[in-house]
Amino acid sequence: MPTNFSKVLFEMRGDIAVITLNDPDRRNALSRQIVSEVSSALELSASAAARAIVIAANGPAFCAGANIDDLKDGWMERTDPLTDPALLFRRLVEEPRVVIAAVQGAALGGGFELSLSCDLVVAAESAWFALPEVSRGVIPNTGLALLQRIVGSRVALELIASGRRVGNEEGVSRGLINAVVAREAVVDKAVAWAHELVAKAPPGALSAAKRHLHAHAGYDWTRVQQSVTDVPRAEWQEGLDAFTEKRDTDFEPFWRALANQS
Ligand code: COA
């Protein structure tokens, strides 16, 4: 039986749990509520004895990143273990079962980080990825840890500093995407692939392979969580206000203040 949370859907397809972000009007932006509902769905998947997990999304975009209203409300300064996206991403990385992202449309900011936290990515032709955080005065804290392992540090810095879009062809060539399929096939492909993987391998070997792969990467999760507070409040307030007020950012005063200090 499918279980519907408020903004997240959960269902078992055979042995595979499918967790679907379901707030298409807000482009599935990661609000406090969505983050906590995905965590609850992960718990459900364990009690349902799911052998692998697919993370999908409804609507034109996979996920538009952190919910900007929650960010403006001081989310980064008062993190709560139940709603901190970085802890959700860590949980997915440390999850013993294989997690496959099924991505369509934009995977922006935290949406890109969500895909990076999954083990494998199946993407629709419409999929594109970008990290607009720095241009909004925040940093993609989990992306800083996970992205460079996949694309290398130069390309990671370029993507983080520029916020430019990566489409599906570049995504495949940079190792961000494992397979590209038609939009209507993206979830089915991810579920079929998950079934294939769990049919061919026992749980202990799969989870040990995943655990040690990440252990060799040596992520510093304490740094990931704390690093968001390293950006001055005034900078992110300007970046996020500009988004909600639908205007260009004005970071010039910060550059001038820096010049006056020297
Ligand atoms: N947080 C809160 N609300 C968001 C959001 C976010 N991250 N992303 C989108 N929304 C809202 C929009 O404000 C809009 O609300 P409205 O209907 O009340 O105006 C609604 O979702 C639809 O977004 P819209 O921009 O009209 O959709 P689109 O399909 O034209 O574009 C995106 C989709 C994802 C490309 C675009 O919404 C976008 O760039 N979002 C911001 C992403 C971002 O900067 N994330 C990082 C945050 S640090």
CSV table of C-alpha atoms and ligand atoms in Angstrom, one decimal:
chain,number,residue,atom,x,y,z
A,1,MET,CA,0.0,0.0,0.0
A,2,PRO,CA,1.4,3.4,-0.9
A,3,THR,CA,1.8,5.8,2.0
A,4,ASN,CA,1.3,9.5,1.4
A,5,PHE,CA,3.0,12.0,3.6
A,6,SER,CA,2.2,15.7,3.0
A,7,LYS,CA,4.9,16.4,0.4
A,8,VAL,CA,6.5,13.0,-0.1
A,9,LEU,CA,5.0,9.7,-1.4
A,10,PHE,CA,6.3,6.2,-0.4
A,11,GLU,CA,5.5,2.9,-2.1
A,12,MET,CA,7.1,-0.5,-2.5
A,13,ARG,CA,7.5,-1.8,-6.0
A,14,GLY,CA,8.4,-5.4,-5.3
A,15,ASP,CA,11.4,-5.3,-3.0
A,16,ILE,CA,12.3,-1.7,-3.9
A,17,ALA,CA,11.2,1.4,-2.0
A,18,VAL,CA,10.3,4.4,-4.2
A,19,ILE,CA,10.3,7.7,-2.3
A,20,THR,CA,8.9,10.5,-4.4
A,21,LEU,CA,9.2,14.2,-3.7
A,22,ASN,CA,5.7,15.6,-4.3
A,23,ASP,CA,5.7,19.3,-4.2
A,24,PRO,CA,5.8,20.2,-7.9
A,25,ASP,CA,4.4,23.7,-7.5
A,26,ARG,CA,7.5,24.6,-5.5
A,27,ARG,CA,9.7,22.5,-7.8
A,28,ASN,CA,10.2,20.1,-4.8
A,29,ALA,CA,12.4,22.6,-3.0
A,30,LEU,CA,13.8,21.0,0.1
A,31,SER,CA,11.7,22.6,2.9
A,32,ARG,CA,12.1,21.5,6.5
A,33,GLN,CA,9.0,19.5,6.0
A,34,ILE,CA,10.2,17.6,2.9
A,35,VAL,CA,13.5,16.8,4.5
A,36,SER,CA,11.8,15.3,7.6
A,37,GLU,CA,9.3,13.4,5.5
A,38,VAL,CA,12.1,11.8,3.3
A,39,SER,CA,13.7,10.7,6.6
A,40,SER,CA,10.5,9.2,7.7
A,41,ALA,CA,10.1,7.4,4.4
A,42,LEU,CA,13.6,6.0,4.7
A,43,GLU,CA,12.5,4.6,8.1
A,44,LEU,CA,9.4,3.1,6.5
A,45,SER,CA,11.6,1.5,3.8
A,46,ALA,CA,13.6,-0.2,6.4
A,47,SER,CA,10.6,-1.6,8.2
A,48,ALA,CA,9.2,-2.7,4.8
A,49,ALA,CA,12.4,-4.6,4.3
A,50,ALA,CA,13.2,-2.8,1.0
A,51,ARG,CA,16.3,-4.1,-0.6
A,52,ALA,CA,17.2,-0.9,-2.4
A,53,ILE,CA,15.7,2.6,-2.6
A,54,VAL,CA,14.8,4.9,-5.5
A,55,ILE,CA,14.4,8.6,-5.0
A,56,ALA,CA,12.2,10.2,-7.6
A,57,ALA,CA,10.2,13.5,-7.9
A,58,ASN,CA,7.0,14.6,-9.5
A,59,GLY,CA,6.6,17.6,-11.8
A,60,PRO,CA,8.9,19.4,-14.2
A,61,ALA,CA,11.9,19.6,-11.9
A,62,PHE,CA,13.6,17.0,-9.7
A,63,CYS,CA,14.4,19.4,-7.0
A,64,ALA,CA,15.0,23.2,-6.8
A,65,GLY,CA,17.4,22.9,-3.8
A,66,ALA,CA,16.9,24.3,-0.3
A,67,ASN,CA,13.6,26.1,0.2
A,68,ILE,CA,14.6,29.7,0.1
A,69,ASP,CA,11.8,30.8,2.6
A,70,ASP,CA,13.3,28.3,5.2
A,71,LEU,CA,16.8,29.6,4.5
A,72,LYS,CA,15.7,33.2,5.0
A,73,ASP,CA,14.1,32.1,8.3
A,74,GLY,CA,17.6,31.3,9.6
A,75,TRP,CA,17.6,27.6,8.8
A,76,MET,CA,21.4,27.5,8.4
A,77,GLU,CA,22.0,29.1,11.8
A,78,ARG,CA,19.6,26.9,13.8
A,79,THR,CA,20.0,23.5,12.3
A,80,ASP,CA,17.8,20.7,13.7
A,81,PRO,CA,18.8,17.1,13.2
A,82,LEU,CA,15.3,16.2,11.9
A,83,THR,CA,15.4,18.8,9.1
A,84,ASP,CA,19.0,19.5,8.3
A,85,PRO,CA,19.5,18.6,4.6
A,86,ALA,CA,23.2,17.8,5.2
A,87,LEU,CA,22.2,15.1,7.7
A,88,LEU,CA,19.7,13.6,5.2
A,89,PHE,CA,22.4,13.6,2.6
A,90,ARG,CA,24.8,11.9,5.0
A,91,ARG,CA,22.2,9.4,5.9
A,92,LEU,CA,21.8,8.4,2.2
A,93,VAL,CA,25.6,8.1,1.8
A,94,GLU,CA,25.8,5.9,4.9
A,95,GLU,CA,22.6,4.0,4.1
A,96,PRO,CA,23.6,0.3,3.7
A,97,ARG,CA,21.2,-0.3,0.8
A,98,VAL,CA,21.9,1.0,-2.7
A,99,VAL,CA,20.1,4.3,-3.4
A,100,ILE,CA,19.3,5.3,-7.0
A,101,ALA,CA,18.1,8.8,-8.0
A,102,ALA,CA,15.6,9.2,-10.9
A,103,VAL,CA,16.1,12.7,-12.1
A,104,GLN,CA,14.1,14.8,-14.5
A,105,GLY,CA,14.4,18.5,-15.2
A,106,ALA,CA,16.4,20.8,-12.8
A,107,ALA,CA,18.4,19.3,-10.0
A,108,LEU,CA,19.6,22.6,-8.5
A,109,GLY,CA,21.5,23.3,-5.4
A,110,GLY,CA,20.4,20.9,-2.7
A,111,GLY,CA,18.6,18.9,-5.5
A,112,PHE,CA,22.0,18.4,-7.2
A,113,GLU,CA,23.4,17.5,-3.8
A,114,LEU,CA,20.6,15.0,-3.3
A,115,SER,CA,21.6,13.3,-6.5
A,116,LEU,CA,25.2,13.3,-5.4
A,117,SER,CA,24.2,11.6,-2.2
A,118,CYS,CA,22.6,8.7,-4.1
A,119,ASP,CA,24.8,5.9,-5.4
A,120,LEU,CA,23.6,5.9,-9.0
A,121,VAL,CA,21.7,8.4,-11.1
A,122,VAL,CA,19.2,7.6,-13.9
A,123,ALA,CA,18.3,10.8,-15.7
A,124,ALA,CA,15.7,11.9,-18.2
A,125,GLU,CA,16.9,13.8,-21.3
A,126,SER,CA,15.5,16.9,-19.7
A,127,ALA,CA,17.8,16.6,-16.6
A,128,TRP,CA,20.2,19.4,-15.8
A,129,PHE,CA,22.3,20.1,-12.8
A,130,ALA,CA,23.6,23.4,-11.3
A,131,LEU,CA,24.8,24.8,-8.0
A,132,PRO,CA,23.5,28.4,-7.8
A,133,GLU,CA,24.3,28.7,-4.1
A,134,VAL,CA,27.4,31.0,-4.2
A,135,SER,CA,25.5,33.4,-6.4
A,136,ARG,CA,22.9,33.6,-3.6
A,137,GLY,CA,25.5,34.1,-0.9
A,138,VAL,CA,25.4,30.6,0.5
A,139,ILE,CA,27.6,27.5,-0.1
A,140,PRO,CA,26.7,24.0,-1.3
A,141,ASN,CA,28.1,22.4,1.9
A,142,THR,CA,27.5,18.8,1.0
A,143,GLY,CA,28.4,19.4,-2.7
A,144,LEU,CA,31.8,20.7,-1.6
A,145,ALA,CA,32.5,17.2,-0.1
A,146,LEU,CA,30.8,15.0,-2.7
A,147,LEU,CA,31.2,16.7,-6.0
A,148,GLN,CA,35.0,16.8,-6.4
A,149,ARG,CA,35.2,13.0,-5.8
A,150,ILE,CA,33.2,12.6,-9.0
A,151,VAL,CA,34.3,15.4,-11.3
A,152,GLY,CA,37.7,16.4,-9.9
A,153,SER,CA,38.5,19.6,-7.9
A,154,ARG,CA,39.0,22.0,-10.8
A,155,VAL,CA,35.6,21.2,-12.5
A,156,ALA,CA,34.0,21.2,-9.0
A,157,LEU,CA,35.2,24.7,-8.3
A,158,GLU,CA,34.2,25.9,-11.7
A,159,LEU,CA,30.7,24.5,-11.3
A,160,ILE,CA,30.4,25.9,-7.7
A,161,ALA,CA,31.8,29.4,-8.5
A,162,SER,CA,29.9,29.8,-11.8
A,163,GLY,CA,26.7,28.0,-11.1
A,164,ARG,CA,26.5,27.0,-14.7
A,165,ARG,CA,24.2,24.3,-16.0
A,166,VAL,CA,25.4,20.8,-16.7
A,167,GLY,CA,23.1,19.0,-19.2
A,168,ASN,CA,22.6,15.3,-19.6
A,169,GLU,CA,25.4,14.7,-22.1
A,170,GLU,CA,28.0,16.5,-20.0
A,171,GLY,CA,26.5,14.8,-16.9
A,172,VAL,CA,27.2,11.4,-18.4
A,173,SER,CA,30.7,12.3,-19.5
A,174,ARG,CA,31.6,13.7,-16.0
A,175,GLY,CA,30.2,10.7,-14.2
A,176,LEU,CA,27.3,12.5,-12.6
A,177,ILE,CA,24.7,10.4,-14.5
A,178,ASN,CA,24.9,6.6,-15.1
A,179,ALA,CA,22.1,6.3,-17.7
A,180,VAL,CA,19.8,8.6,-19.7
A,181,VAL,CA,16.3,7.4,-20.6
A,182,ALA,CA,13.0,9.0,-21.7
A,183,ARG,CA,11.2,11.0,-19.1
A,184,GLU,CA,8.3,8.5,-18.8
A,185,ALA,CA,10.8,5.6,-18.3
A,186,VAL,CA,13.0,7.2,-15.7
A,187,VAL,CA,11.5,5.8,-12.5
A,188,ASP,CA,10.8,2.4,-14.1
A,189,LYS,CA,14.4,2.2,-15.3
A,190,ALA,CA,15.7,3.0,-11.8
A,191,VAL,CA,13.4,0.4,-10.2
A,192,ALA,CA,14.3,-2.2,-12.7
A,193,TRP,CA,18.0,-1.5,-12.2
A,194,ALA,CA,17.6,-1.7,-8.4
A,195,HIS,CA,15.9,-5.1,-8.8
A,196,GLU,CA,18.7,-6.3,-11.0
A,197,LEU,CA,21.4,-5.2,-8.5
A,198,VAL,CA,19.8,-6.9,-5.5
A,199,ALA,CA,19.0,-10.0,-7.5
A,200,LYS,CA,22.7,-10.5,-8.3
A,201,ALA,CA,24.4,-9.7,-5.0
A,202,PRO,CA,23.8,-10.5,-1.3
A,203,PRO,CA,23.1,-7.6,1.1
A,204,GLY,CA,26.3,-7.9,3.2
A,205,ALA,CA,28.6,-7.7,0.2
A,206,LEU,CA,26.6,-4.8,-1.4
A,207,SER,CA,26.6,-2.8,1.8
A,208,ALA,CA,30.3,-3.5,2.6
A,209,ALA,CA,31.2,-2.4,-0.9
A,210,LYS,CA,29.3,0.8,-0.5
A,211,ARG,CA,30.5,1.5,3.0
A,212,HIS,CA,34.2,1.1,2.1
A,213,LEU,CA,34.0,3.0,-1.1
A,214,HIS,CA,32.8,6.0,0.9
A,215,ALA,CA,35.2,5.4,3.7
A,216,HIS,CA,38.1,5.6,1.3
A,217,ALA,CA,36.8,9.1,0.3
A,218,GLY,CA,37.0,10.2,3.9
A,219,TYR,CA,34.3,12.9,4.0
A,220,ASP,CA,34.4,15.3,7.0
A,221,TRP,CA,30.7,15.5,7.9
A,222,THR,CA,31.3,17.8,10.9
A,223,ARG,CA,32.9,20.3,8.5
A,224,VAL,CA,30.0,19.8,6.0
A,225,GLN,CA,27.4,20.7,8.7
A,226,GLN,CA,29.3,23.6,10.2
A,227,SER,CA,30.6,25.2,7.0
A,228,VAL,CA,27.3,26.9,6.0
A,229,THR,CA,27.7,29.3,8.9
A,230,ASP,CA,31.1,30.6,7.4
A,231,VAL,CA,29.3,32.9,5.0
A,232,PRO,CA,28.5,36.3,6.4
A,233,ARG,CA,24.8,36.7,7.2
A,234,ALA,CA,24.5,40.0,5.2
A,235,GLU,CA,25.7,38.3,2.1
A,236,TRP,CA,23.2,35.5,2.1
A,237,GLN,CA,20.4,37.8,3.2
A,238,GLU,CA,21.0,39.9,0.1
A,239,GLY,CA,21.3,36.8,-2.2
A,240,LEU,CA,18.1,35.2,-0.9
A,241,ASP,CA,16.1,38.5,-0.7
A,242,ALA,CA,17.0,39.1,-4.3
A,243,PHE,CA,15.5,35.7,-5.3
A,244,THR,CA,12.2,36.3,-3.4
A,245,GLU,CA,12.0,39.9,-4.6
A,246,LYS,CA,12.7,38.7,-8.2
A,247,ARG,CA,15.5,41.1,-8.7
A,248,ASP,CA,19.2,41.0,-9.4
A,249,THR,CA,21.6,40.7,-6.5
A,250,ASP,CA,23.8,43.6,-5.4
A,251,PHE,CA,27.0,42.3,-3.9
A,252,GLU,CA,28.9,45.5,-4.7
A,253,PRO,CA,28.8,46.9,-1.1
A,254,PHE,CA,30.5,43.7,0.1
A,255,TRP,CA,33.4,44.1,-2.4
A,256,ARG,CA,33.7,47.8,-1.5
A,257,ALA,CA,33.8,47.0,2.2
A,258,LEU,CA,36.6,44.5,1.6
A,259,ALA,CA,38.6,47.0,-0.4
A,260,ASN,CA,38.2,49.6,2.5
A,261,GLN,CA,39.7,47.1,4.9
A,262,SER,CA,42.9,46.8,3.0
B,1,COA,N1,12.8,27.7,-2.6
B,1,COA,C1,11.6,28.2,-2.5
B,1,COA,N2,10.7,28.4,-3.5
B,1,COA,C2,11.2,28.0,-4.7
B,1,COA,C3,12.5,27.5,-4.9
B,1,COA,C4,13.3,27.3,-3.8
B,1,COA,N3,14.5,26.8,-3.9
B,1,COA,N4,12.6,27.2,-6.3
B,1,COA,C5,11.5,27.5,-6.8
B,1,COA,N5,10.6,28.0,-5.9
B,1,COA,C6,9.2,28.5,-6.2
B,1,COA,C7,9.3,29.8,-7.0
B,1,COA,O1,9.5,30.9,-6.2
B,1,COA,C8,7.9,29.8,-7.6
B,1,COA,O2,7.0,30.2,-6.7
B,1,COA,P1,5.7,31.2,-7.1
B,1,COA,O3,4.9,30.3,-8.0
B,1,COA,O4,5.1,31.5,-5.8
B,1,COA,O5,6.3,32.3,-7.8
B,1,COA,C9,7.6,28.3,-7.8
B,1,COA,O6,8.5,27.6,-7.0
B,1,COA,C10,7.9,27.8,-9.3
B,1,COA,O7,9.2,28.3,-9.6
B,1,COA,P2,9.5,28.9,-11.0
B,1,COA,O8,10.8,29.6,-10.9
B,1,COA,O9,8.4,29.7,-11.5
B,1,COA,O10,9.6,27.6,-11.9
B,1,COA,P3,10.5,27.3,-13.3
B,1,COA,O11,10.0,26.0,-13.7
B,1,COA,O12,10.4,28.5,-14.2
B,1,COA,O13,12.0,27.2,-12.8
B,1,COA,C11,13.8,26.5,-11.3
B,1,COA,C12,12.4,26.2,-11.9
B,1,COA,C13,14.1,25.4,-10.4
B,1,COA,C14,14.8,26.6,-12.5
B,1,COA,C15,13.7,27.9,-10.6
B,1,COA,O14,12.6,27.9,-9.7
B,1,COA,C16,14.9,28.2,-9.7
B,1,COA,O15,16.0,28.7,-10.3
B,1,COA,N6,14.8,28.1,-8.4
B,1,COA,C17,15.8,28.5,-7.4
B,1,COA,C18,16.8,27.4,-7.3
B,1,COA,C19,17.9,27.9,-6.3
B,1,COA,O16,18.5,28.9,-6.4
B,1,COA,N7,18.2,26.9,-5.4
B,1,COA,C20,19.3,27.1,-4.5
B,1,COA,C21,18.9,27.8,-3.2
B,1,COA,S1,20.3,28.3,-2.3
